[in-house]
Short mmCIF file of C-alpha atoms and ligand atoms in Angstrom, two decimals:
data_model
loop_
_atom_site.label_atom_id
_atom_site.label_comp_id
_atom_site.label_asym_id
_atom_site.label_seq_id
_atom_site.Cartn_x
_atom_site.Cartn_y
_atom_site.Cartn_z
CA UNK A 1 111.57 87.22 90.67
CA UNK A 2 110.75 88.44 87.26
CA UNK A 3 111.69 92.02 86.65
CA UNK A 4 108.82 94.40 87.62
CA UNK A 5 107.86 96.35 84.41
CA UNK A 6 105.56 99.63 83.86
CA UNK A 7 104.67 101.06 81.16
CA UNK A 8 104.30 105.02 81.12
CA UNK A 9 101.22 106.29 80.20
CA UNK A 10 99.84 109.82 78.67
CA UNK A 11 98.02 110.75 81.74
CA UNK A 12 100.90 110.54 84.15
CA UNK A 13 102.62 113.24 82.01
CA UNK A 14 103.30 116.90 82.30
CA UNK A 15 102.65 119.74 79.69
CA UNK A 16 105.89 119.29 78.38
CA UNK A 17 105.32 115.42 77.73
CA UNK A 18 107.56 114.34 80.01
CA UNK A 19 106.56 111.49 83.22
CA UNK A 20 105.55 113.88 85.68
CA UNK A 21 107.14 113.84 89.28
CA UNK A 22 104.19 112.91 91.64
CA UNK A 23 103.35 110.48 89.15
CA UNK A 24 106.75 108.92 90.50
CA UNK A 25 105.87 108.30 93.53
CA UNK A 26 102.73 106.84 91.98
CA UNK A 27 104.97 103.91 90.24
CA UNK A 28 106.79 103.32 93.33
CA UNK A 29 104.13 102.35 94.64
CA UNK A 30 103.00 100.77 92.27
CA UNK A 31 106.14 98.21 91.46
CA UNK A 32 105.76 97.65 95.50
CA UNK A 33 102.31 96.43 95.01
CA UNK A 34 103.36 94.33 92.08
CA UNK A 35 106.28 92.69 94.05
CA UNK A 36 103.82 92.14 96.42
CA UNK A 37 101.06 90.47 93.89
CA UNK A 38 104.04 88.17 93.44
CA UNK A 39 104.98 87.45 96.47
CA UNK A 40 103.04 86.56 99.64
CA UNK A 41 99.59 87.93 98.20
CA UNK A 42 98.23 91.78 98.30
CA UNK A 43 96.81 90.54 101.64
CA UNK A 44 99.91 90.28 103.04
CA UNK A 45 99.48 92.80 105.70
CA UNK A 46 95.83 92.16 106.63
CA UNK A 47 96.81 89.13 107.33
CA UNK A 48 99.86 90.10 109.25
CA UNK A 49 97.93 92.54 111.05
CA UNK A 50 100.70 95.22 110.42
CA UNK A 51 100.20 98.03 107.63
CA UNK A 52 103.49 100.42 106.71
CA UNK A 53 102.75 104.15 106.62
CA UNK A 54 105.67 105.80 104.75
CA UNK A 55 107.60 107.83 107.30
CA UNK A 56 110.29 109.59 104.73
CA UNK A 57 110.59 110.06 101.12
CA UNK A 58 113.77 111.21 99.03
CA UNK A 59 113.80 110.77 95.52
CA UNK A 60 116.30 111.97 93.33
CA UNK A 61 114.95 112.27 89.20
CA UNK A 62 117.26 111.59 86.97
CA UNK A 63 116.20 111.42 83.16
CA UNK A 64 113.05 112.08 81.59
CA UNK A 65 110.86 109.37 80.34
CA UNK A 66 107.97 109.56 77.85
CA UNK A 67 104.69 107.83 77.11
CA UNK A 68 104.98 104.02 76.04
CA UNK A 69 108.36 103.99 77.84
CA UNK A 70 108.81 100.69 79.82
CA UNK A 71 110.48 101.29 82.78
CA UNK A 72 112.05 98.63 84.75
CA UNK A 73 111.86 98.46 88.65
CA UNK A 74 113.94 97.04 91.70
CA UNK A 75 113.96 96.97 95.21
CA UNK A 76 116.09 96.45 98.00
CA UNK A 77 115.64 96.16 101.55
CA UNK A 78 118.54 98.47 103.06
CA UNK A 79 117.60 98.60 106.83
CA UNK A 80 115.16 96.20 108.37
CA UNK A 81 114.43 97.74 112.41
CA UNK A 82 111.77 96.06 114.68
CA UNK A 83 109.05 98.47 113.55
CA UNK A 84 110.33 100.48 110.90
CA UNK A 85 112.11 99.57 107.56
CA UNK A 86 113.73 101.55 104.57
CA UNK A 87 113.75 100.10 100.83
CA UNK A 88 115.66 101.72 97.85
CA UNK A 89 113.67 101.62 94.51
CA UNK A 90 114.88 102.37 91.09
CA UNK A 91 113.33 102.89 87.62
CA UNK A 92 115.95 102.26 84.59
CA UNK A 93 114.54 102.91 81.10
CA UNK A 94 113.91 99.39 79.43
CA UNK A 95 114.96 100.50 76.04
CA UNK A 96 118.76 102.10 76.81
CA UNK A 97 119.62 101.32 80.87
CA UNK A 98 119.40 104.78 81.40
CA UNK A 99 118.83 105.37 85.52
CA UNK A 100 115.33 107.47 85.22
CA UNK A 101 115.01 107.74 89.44
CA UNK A 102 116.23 106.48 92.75
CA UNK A 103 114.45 107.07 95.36
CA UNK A 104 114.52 105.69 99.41
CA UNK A 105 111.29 105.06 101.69
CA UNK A 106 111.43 104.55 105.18
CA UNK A 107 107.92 102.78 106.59
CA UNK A 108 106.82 101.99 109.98
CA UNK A 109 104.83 99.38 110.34
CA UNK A 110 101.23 99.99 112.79
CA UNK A 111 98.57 98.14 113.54
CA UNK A 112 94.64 99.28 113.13
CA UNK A 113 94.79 100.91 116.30
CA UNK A 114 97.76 103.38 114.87
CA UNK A 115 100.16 101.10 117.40
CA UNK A 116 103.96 100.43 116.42
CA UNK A 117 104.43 96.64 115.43
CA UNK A 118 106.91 94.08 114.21
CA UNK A 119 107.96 94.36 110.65
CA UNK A 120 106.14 91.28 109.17
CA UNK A 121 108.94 88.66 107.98
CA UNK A 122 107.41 88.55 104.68
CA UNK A 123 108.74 92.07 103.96
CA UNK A 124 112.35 90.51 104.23
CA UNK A 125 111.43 87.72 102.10
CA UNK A 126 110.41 89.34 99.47
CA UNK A 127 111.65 92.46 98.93
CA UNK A 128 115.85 91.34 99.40
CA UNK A 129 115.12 89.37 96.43
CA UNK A 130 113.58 92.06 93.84
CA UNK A 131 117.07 92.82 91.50
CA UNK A 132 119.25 94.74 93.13
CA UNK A 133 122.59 93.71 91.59
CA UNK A 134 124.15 90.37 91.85
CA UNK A 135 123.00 88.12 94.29
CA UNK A 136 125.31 87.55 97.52
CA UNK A 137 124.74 85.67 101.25
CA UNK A 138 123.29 88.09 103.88
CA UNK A 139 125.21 87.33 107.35
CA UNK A 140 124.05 89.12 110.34
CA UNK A 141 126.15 90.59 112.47
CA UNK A 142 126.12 93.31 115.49
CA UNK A 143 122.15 93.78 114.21
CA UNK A 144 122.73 94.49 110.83
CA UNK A 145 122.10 92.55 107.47
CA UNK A 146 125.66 92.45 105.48
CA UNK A 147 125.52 91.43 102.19
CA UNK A 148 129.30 89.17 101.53
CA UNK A 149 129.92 87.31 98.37
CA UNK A 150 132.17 84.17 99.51
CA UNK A 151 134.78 82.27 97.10
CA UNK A 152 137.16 79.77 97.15
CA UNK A 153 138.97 77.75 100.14
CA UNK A 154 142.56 78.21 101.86
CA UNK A 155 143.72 80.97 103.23
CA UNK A 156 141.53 84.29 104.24
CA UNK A 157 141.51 87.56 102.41
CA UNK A 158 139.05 90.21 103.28
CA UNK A 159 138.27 92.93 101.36
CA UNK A 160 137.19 95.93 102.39
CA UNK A 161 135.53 98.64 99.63
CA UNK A 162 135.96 102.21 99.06
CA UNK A 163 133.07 105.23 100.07
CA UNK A 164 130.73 105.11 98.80
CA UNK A 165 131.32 102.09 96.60
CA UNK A 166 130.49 98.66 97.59
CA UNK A 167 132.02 94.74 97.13
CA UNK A 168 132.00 94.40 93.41
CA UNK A 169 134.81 96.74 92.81
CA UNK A 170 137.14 93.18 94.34
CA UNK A 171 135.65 91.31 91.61
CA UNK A 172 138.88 91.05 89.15
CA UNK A 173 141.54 90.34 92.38
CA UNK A 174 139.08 88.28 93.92
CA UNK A 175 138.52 86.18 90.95
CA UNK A 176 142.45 85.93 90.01
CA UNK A 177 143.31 84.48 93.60
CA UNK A 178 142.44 80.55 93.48
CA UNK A 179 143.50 79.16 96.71
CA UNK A 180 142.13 81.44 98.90
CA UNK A 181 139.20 82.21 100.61
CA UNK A 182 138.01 85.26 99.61
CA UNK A 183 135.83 87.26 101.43
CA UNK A 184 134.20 90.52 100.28
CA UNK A 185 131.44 92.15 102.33
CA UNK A 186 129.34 95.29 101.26
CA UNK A 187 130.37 97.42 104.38
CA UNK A 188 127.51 98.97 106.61
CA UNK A 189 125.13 100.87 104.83
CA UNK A 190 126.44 100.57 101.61
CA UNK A 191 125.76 97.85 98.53
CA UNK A 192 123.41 95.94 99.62
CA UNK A 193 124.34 95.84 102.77
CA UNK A 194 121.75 96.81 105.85
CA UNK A 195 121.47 100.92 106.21
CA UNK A 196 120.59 101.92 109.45
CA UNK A 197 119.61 105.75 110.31
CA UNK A 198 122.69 105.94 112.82
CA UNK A 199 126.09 104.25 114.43
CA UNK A 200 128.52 104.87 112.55
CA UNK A 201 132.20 105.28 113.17
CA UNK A 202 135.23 103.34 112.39
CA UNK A 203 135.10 101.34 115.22
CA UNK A 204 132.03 100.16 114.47
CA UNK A 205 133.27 98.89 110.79
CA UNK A 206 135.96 97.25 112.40
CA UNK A 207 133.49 95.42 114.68
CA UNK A 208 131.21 94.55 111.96
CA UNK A 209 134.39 92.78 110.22
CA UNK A 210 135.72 91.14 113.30
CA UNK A 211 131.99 89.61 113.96
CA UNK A 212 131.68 88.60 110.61
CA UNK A 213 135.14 86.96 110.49
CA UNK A 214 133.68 85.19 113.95
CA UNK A 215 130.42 83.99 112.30
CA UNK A 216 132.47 82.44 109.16
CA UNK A 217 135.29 80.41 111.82
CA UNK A 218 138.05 82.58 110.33
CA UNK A 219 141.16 83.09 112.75
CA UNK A 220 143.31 85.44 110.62
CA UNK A 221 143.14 87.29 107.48
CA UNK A 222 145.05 89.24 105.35
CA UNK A 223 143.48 93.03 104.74
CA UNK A 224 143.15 94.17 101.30
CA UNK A 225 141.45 97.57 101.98
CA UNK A 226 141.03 100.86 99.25
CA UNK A 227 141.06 104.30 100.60
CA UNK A 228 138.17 104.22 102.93
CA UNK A 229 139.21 100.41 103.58
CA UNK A 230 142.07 101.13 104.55
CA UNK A 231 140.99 103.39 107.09
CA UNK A 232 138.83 100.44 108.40
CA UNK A 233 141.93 98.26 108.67
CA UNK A 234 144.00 100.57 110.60
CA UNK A 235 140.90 100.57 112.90
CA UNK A 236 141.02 96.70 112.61
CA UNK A 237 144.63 96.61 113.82
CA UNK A 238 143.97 98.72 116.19
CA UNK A 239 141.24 96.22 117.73
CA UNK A 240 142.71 92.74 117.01
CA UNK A 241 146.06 92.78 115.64
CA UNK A 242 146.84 89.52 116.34
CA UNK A 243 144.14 88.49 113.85
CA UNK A 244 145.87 89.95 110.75
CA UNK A 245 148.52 88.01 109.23
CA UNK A 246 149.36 90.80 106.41
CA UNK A 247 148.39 93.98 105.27
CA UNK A 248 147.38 95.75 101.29
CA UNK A 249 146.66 99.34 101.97
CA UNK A 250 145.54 101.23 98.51
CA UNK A 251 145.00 104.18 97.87
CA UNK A 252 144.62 105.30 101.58
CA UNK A 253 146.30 107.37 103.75
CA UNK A 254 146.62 106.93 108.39
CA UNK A 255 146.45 110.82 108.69
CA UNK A 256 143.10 111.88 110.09
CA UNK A 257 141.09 114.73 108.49
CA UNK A 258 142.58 118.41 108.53
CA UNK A 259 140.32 120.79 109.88
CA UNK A 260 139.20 122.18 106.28
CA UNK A 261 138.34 118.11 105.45
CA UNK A 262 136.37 118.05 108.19
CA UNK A 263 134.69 121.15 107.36
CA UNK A 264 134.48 119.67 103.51
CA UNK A 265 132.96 116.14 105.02
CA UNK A 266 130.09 118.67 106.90
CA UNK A 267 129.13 120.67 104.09
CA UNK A 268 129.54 117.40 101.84
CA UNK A 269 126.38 115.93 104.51
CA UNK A 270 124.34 118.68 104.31
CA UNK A 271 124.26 118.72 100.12
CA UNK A 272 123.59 114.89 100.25
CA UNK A 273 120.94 115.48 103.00
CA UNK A 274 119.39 118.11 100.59
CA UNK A 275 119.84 116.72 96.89
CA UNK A 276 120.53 112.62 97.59
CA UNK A 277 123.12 110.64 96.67
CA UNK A 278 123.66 112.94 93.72
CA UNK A 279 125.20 115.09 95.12
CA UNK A 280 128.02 112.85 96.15
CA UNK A 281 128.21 111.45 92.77
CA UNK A 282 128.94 115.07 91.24
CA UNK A 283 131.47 115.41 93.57
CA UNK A 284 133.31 112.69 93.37
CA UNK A 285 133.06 111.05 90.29
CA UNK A 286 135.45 113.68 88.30
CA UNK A 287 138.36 113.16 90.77
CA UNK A 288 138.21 109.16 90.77
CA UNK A 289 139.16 107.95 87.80
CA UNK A 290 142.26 109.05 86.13
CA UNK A 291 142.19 110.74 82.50
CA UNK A 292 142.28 108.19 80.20
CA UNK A 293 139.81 105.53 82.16
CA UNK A 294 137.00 106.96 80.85
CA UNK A 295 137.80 106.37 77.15
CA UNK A 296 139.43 103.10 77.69
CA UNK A 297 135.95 101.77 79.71
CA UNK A 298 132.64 104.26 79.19
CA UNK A 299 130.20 102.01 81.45
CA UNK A 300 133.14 102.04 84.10
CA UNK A 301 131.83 105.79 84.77
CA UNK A 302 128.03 104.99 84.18
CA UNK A 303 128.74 102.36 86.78
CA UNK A 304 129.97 104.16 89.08
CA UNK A 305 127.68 106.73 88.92
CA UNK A 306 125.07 103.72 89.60
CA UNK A 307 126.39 102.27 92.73
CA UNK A 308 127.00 105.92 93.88
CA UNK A 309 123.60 107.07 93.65
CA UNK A 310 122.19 103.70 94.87
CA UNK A 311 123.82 104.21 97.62
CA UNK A 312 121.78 104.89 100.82
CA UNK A 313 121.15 108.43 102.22
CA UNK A 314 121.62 107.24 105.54
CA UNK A 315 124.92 105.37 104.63
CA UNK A 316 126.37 108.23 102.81
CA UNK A 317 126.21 109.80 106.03
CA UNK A 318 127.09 107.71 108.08
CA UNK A 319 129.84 106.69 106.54
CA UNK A 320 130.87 110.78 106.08
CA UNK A 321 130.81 111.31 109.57
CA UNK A 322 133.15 108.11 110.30
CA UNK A 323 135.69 109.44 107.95
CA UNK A 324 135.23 112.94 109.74
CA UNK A 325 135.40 111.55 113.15
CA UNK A 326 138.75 108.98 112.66
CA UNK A 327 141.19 108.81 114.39
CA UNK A 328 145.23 109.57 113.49
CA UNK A 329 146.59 106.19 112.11
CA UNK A 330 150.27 107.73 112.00
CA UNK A 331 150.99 106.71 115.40
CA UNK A 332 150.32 102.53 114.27
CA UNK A 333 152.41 102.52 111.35
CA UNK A 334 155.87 102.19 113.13
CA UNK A 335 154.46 99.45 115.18
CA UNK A 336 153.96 97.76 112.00
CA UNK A 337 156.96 96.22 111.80
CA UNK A 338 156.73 92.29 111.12
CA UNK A 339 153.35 92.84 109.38
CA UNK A 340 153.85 91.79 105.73
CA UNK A 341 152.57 94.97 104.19
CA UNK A 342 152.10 95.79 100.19
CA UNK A 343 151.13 99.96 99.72
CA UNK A 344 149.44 99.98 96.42
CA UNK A 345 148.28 104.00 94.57
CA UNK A 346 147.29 104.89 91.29
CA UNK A 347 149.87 106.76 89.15
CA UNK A 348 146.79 109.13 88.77
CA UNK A 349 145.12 108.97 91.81
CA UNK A 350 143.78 112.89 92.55
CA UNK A 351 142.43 111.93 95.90
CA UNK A 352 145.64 110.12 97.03
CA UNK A 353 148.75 111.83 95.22
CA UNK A 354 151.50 108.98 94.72
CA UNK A 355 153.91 110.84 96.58
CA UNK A 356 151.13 110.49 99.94
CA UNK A 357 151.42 106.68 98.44
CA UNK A 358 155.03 106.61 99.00
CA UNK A 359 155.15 108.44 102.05
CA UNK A 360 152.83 105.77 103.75
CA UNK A 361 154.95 103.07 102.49
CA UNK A 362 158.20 104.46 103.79
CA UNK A 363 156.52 105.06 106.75
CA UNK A 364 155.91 101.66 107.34
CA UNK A 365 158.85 99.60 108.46
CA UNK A 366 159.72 96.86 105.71
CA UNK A 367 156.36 97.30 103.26
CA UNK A 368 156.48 97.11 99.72
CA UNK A 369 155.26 99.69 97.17
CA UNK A 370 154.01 98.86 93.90
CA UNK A 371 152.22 102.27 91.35
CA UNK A 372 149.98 101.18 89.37
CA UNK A 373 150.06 103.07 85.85
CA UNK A 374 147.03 104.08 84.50
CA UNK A 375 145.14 103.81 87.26
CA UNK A 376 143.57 106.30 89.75
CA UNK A 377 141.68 105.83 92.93
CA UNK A 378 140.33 102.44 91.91
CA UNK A 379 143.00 100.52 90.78
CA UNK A 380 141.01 97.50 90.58
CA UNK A 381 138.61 98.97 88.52
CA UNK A 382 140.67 100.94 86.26
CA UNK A 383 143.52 98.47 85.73
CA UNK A 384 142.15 95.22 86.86
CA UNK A 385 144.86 92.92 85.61
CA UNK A 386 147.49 94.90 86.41
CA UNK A 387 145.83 95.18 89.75
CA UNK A 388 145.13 91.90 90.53
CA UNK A 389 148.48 90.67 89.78
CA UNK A 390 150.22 92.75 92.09
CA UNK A 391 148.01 91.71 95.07
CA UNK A 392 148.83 87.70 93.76
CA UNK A 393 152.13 88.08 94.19
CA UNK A 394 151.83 89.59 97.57
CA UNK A 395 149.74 87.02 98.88
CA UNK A 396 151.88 83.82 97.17
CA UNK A 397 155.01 85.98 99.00
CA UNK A 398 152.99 85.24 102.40
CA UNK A 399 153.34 81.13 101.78
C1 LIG B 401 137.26 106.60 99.50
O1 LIG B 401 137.52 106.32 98.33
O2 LIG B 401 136.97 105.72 100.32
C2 LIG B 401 137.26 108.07 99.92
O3 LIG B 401 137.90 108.83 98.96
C3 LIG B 401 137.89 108.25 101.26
C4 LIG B 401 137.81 109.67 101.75
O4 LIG B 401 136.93 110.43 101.33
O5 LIG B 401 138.62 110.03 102.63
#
């Protein structure tokens, strides 16, 4: 589908010029209609017999925008229920990129009589396919919608993203590794991956990964899994070890929270419950990228911010109160023995110090350690060659 495209006029303005914030909600609306208009018809839910009245709102404004701007709409379908459904919107200024507003609506769908009903499968159609990012296959598994991007044949790999980041940070490694299958899903209420409200914990990551693994006939993997990803793998281990053949762990670390992190992840749920994804953005976009990234690459930051604040609310959360809620990995990492294992860290990493890189490593019995200069708590995204090589000649170690 063609992008959707508004222009914004005089009398959606405020005194000081600027697009005024009901009038927001306004264009919403109005680039859902349009997708709509070119999609199944605007009859769609007469005929259906099934109506959405918006449940929730949050929408976080980001940059002004002035009459005659053109403002450029997508859509994504983050949680489809029986009855209910959430879509994330966003207006980006035609003329620079610039993210203008982000904003998440949860509907439920009724019929005349006011009566809960099925979400009508036009809705799925139609709005998964409205520009959010690249395009990837959407496997279902354990009731959510995951979105995967798939490449290459041999051997598995599975990579599993950072919080509260999503599959494209694998690009560079996964597109340096011919002869393998690669395999990189947006994880549970991240990307473009299904949000729902609640259910989140480690264990059910894990299970998401072991059921998609299932659904795609793959035996055993190696793990390649960044900070939050690596808590997933632990979890993974934990639930099917004899299903992982080898073992990247980046930027992570098996201790569970301290008290005060657990007291950070709470107050970090109730800012992004009040402000949006913003809030997680300002708080950890200074600390994960080390010094010189951001004159190297200036869209890496602008990018990051992106898939940061696109992120959903309910995600964000859930995801927070997994980390919270995880359990000690220290206990597993003796019992690793046998387990190829690569520990990768950024030389800069403020999240992960190197020296909590190192400790991991040498806590493991036989694993390899490899710093990554340059780099801080995205390696891949910060030093992608550099990166990507290092996890190559892990994997051609493996045979
Ligand atoms: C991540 O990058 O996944 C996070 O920094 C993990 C965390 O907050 O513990």
């Amino acid at each position: 589908m063609a992008p959707i495209e508004l222009m914004v006029y005089p009398d959606e303005c405020d005194a000081y010029g600027h697009l005024n914030q009901a009038s927001f909600l306004s264009l919403f609306e109005r680039a859902r209609w349009e997708m709509l208009a070119r999609g199944p018809g605007l009859d769609v839910f007469t005929r259906e017999g099934a109506w959405p009245a918006l449940r929730r709102t949050l929408i976080d404004y980001r940059a002004s925008a002035l009459p005659g701007d053109i403002l450029v709409f997508a859509q994504a379908l983050t949680h489809r229920g029986r009855t209910s459904f959430t879509m994330r919107q966003s207006a980006t200024r035609k003329a620079d990129g610039a993210l203008v507003a982000s904003a998440e609506f949860v509907f439920v769908c009724i019929d005349r009589e006011g009566r809960p009903v099925e979400v009508p499968q036009a809705i799925d159609r139609n709005v998964s396919d409205s520009g959010f990012r690249a395009p990837a296959d959407r496997i279902s598994v354990n009731g959510v919608g995951l979105a995967v991007e798939l490449e290459g044949d041999g051997p598995a790999v599975l990579f599993l993203h950072g919080f509260p980041l999503d599959r494209t940070m694998w690009r560079a490694p996964a597109e340096s590794l011919a002869g393998w299958r690669r395999i990189a899903p947006d994880l549970r209420g991240m990307g473009k991956s299904d949000a729902p409200d609640l259910g989140y914990s480690m264990s059910t990551y894990a299970g998401d990964l072991l059921a998609l693994l299932d659904r795609l006939e793959v035996e055993r993997v190696v793990l390649v899994g960044l900070s939050m990803g690596g808590y997933i793998a632990f979890e993974m281990l934990r639930q099917a070890r004899h299903r992982i053949r080898g073992l990247v762990l980046m930027d992570t670390r098996a201790e569970a929270d301290s008290e005060e992190g657990r007291r950070g992840r709470e107050a970090m749920i109730a800012s992004v419950r009040e402000r949006g994804t913003v809030a997680v953005a300002d708080a950890m976009l200074p600390k994960l990228l080390a010094p010189g990234t951001p004159a190297r690459d200036p869209g890496l930051v602008a990018n990051l911010r992106r898939i940061v604040s696109d992120t959903p609310v309910s995600g964000v959360v859930g995801a927070l109160t997994a980390m919270r809620d995880r359990p000690d990995s220290t206990p597993l990492l003796a019992t690793l023995a046998g387990l190829p294992t690569l520990v990768v860290g950024g030389e800069d990493d403020a999240i992960i110090p190197p020296a909590a890189t190192r400790d991991l490593a040498h806590a493991i019995p036989g694993a390899e350690l490899s710093i990554v200069p340059g780099a801080g708590h995205v390696p891949p995204l910060e030093q992608p060659g550099i990166t990507s090589g290092v996890i190559r000649e892990f994997l051609q170690s493996l045979g």
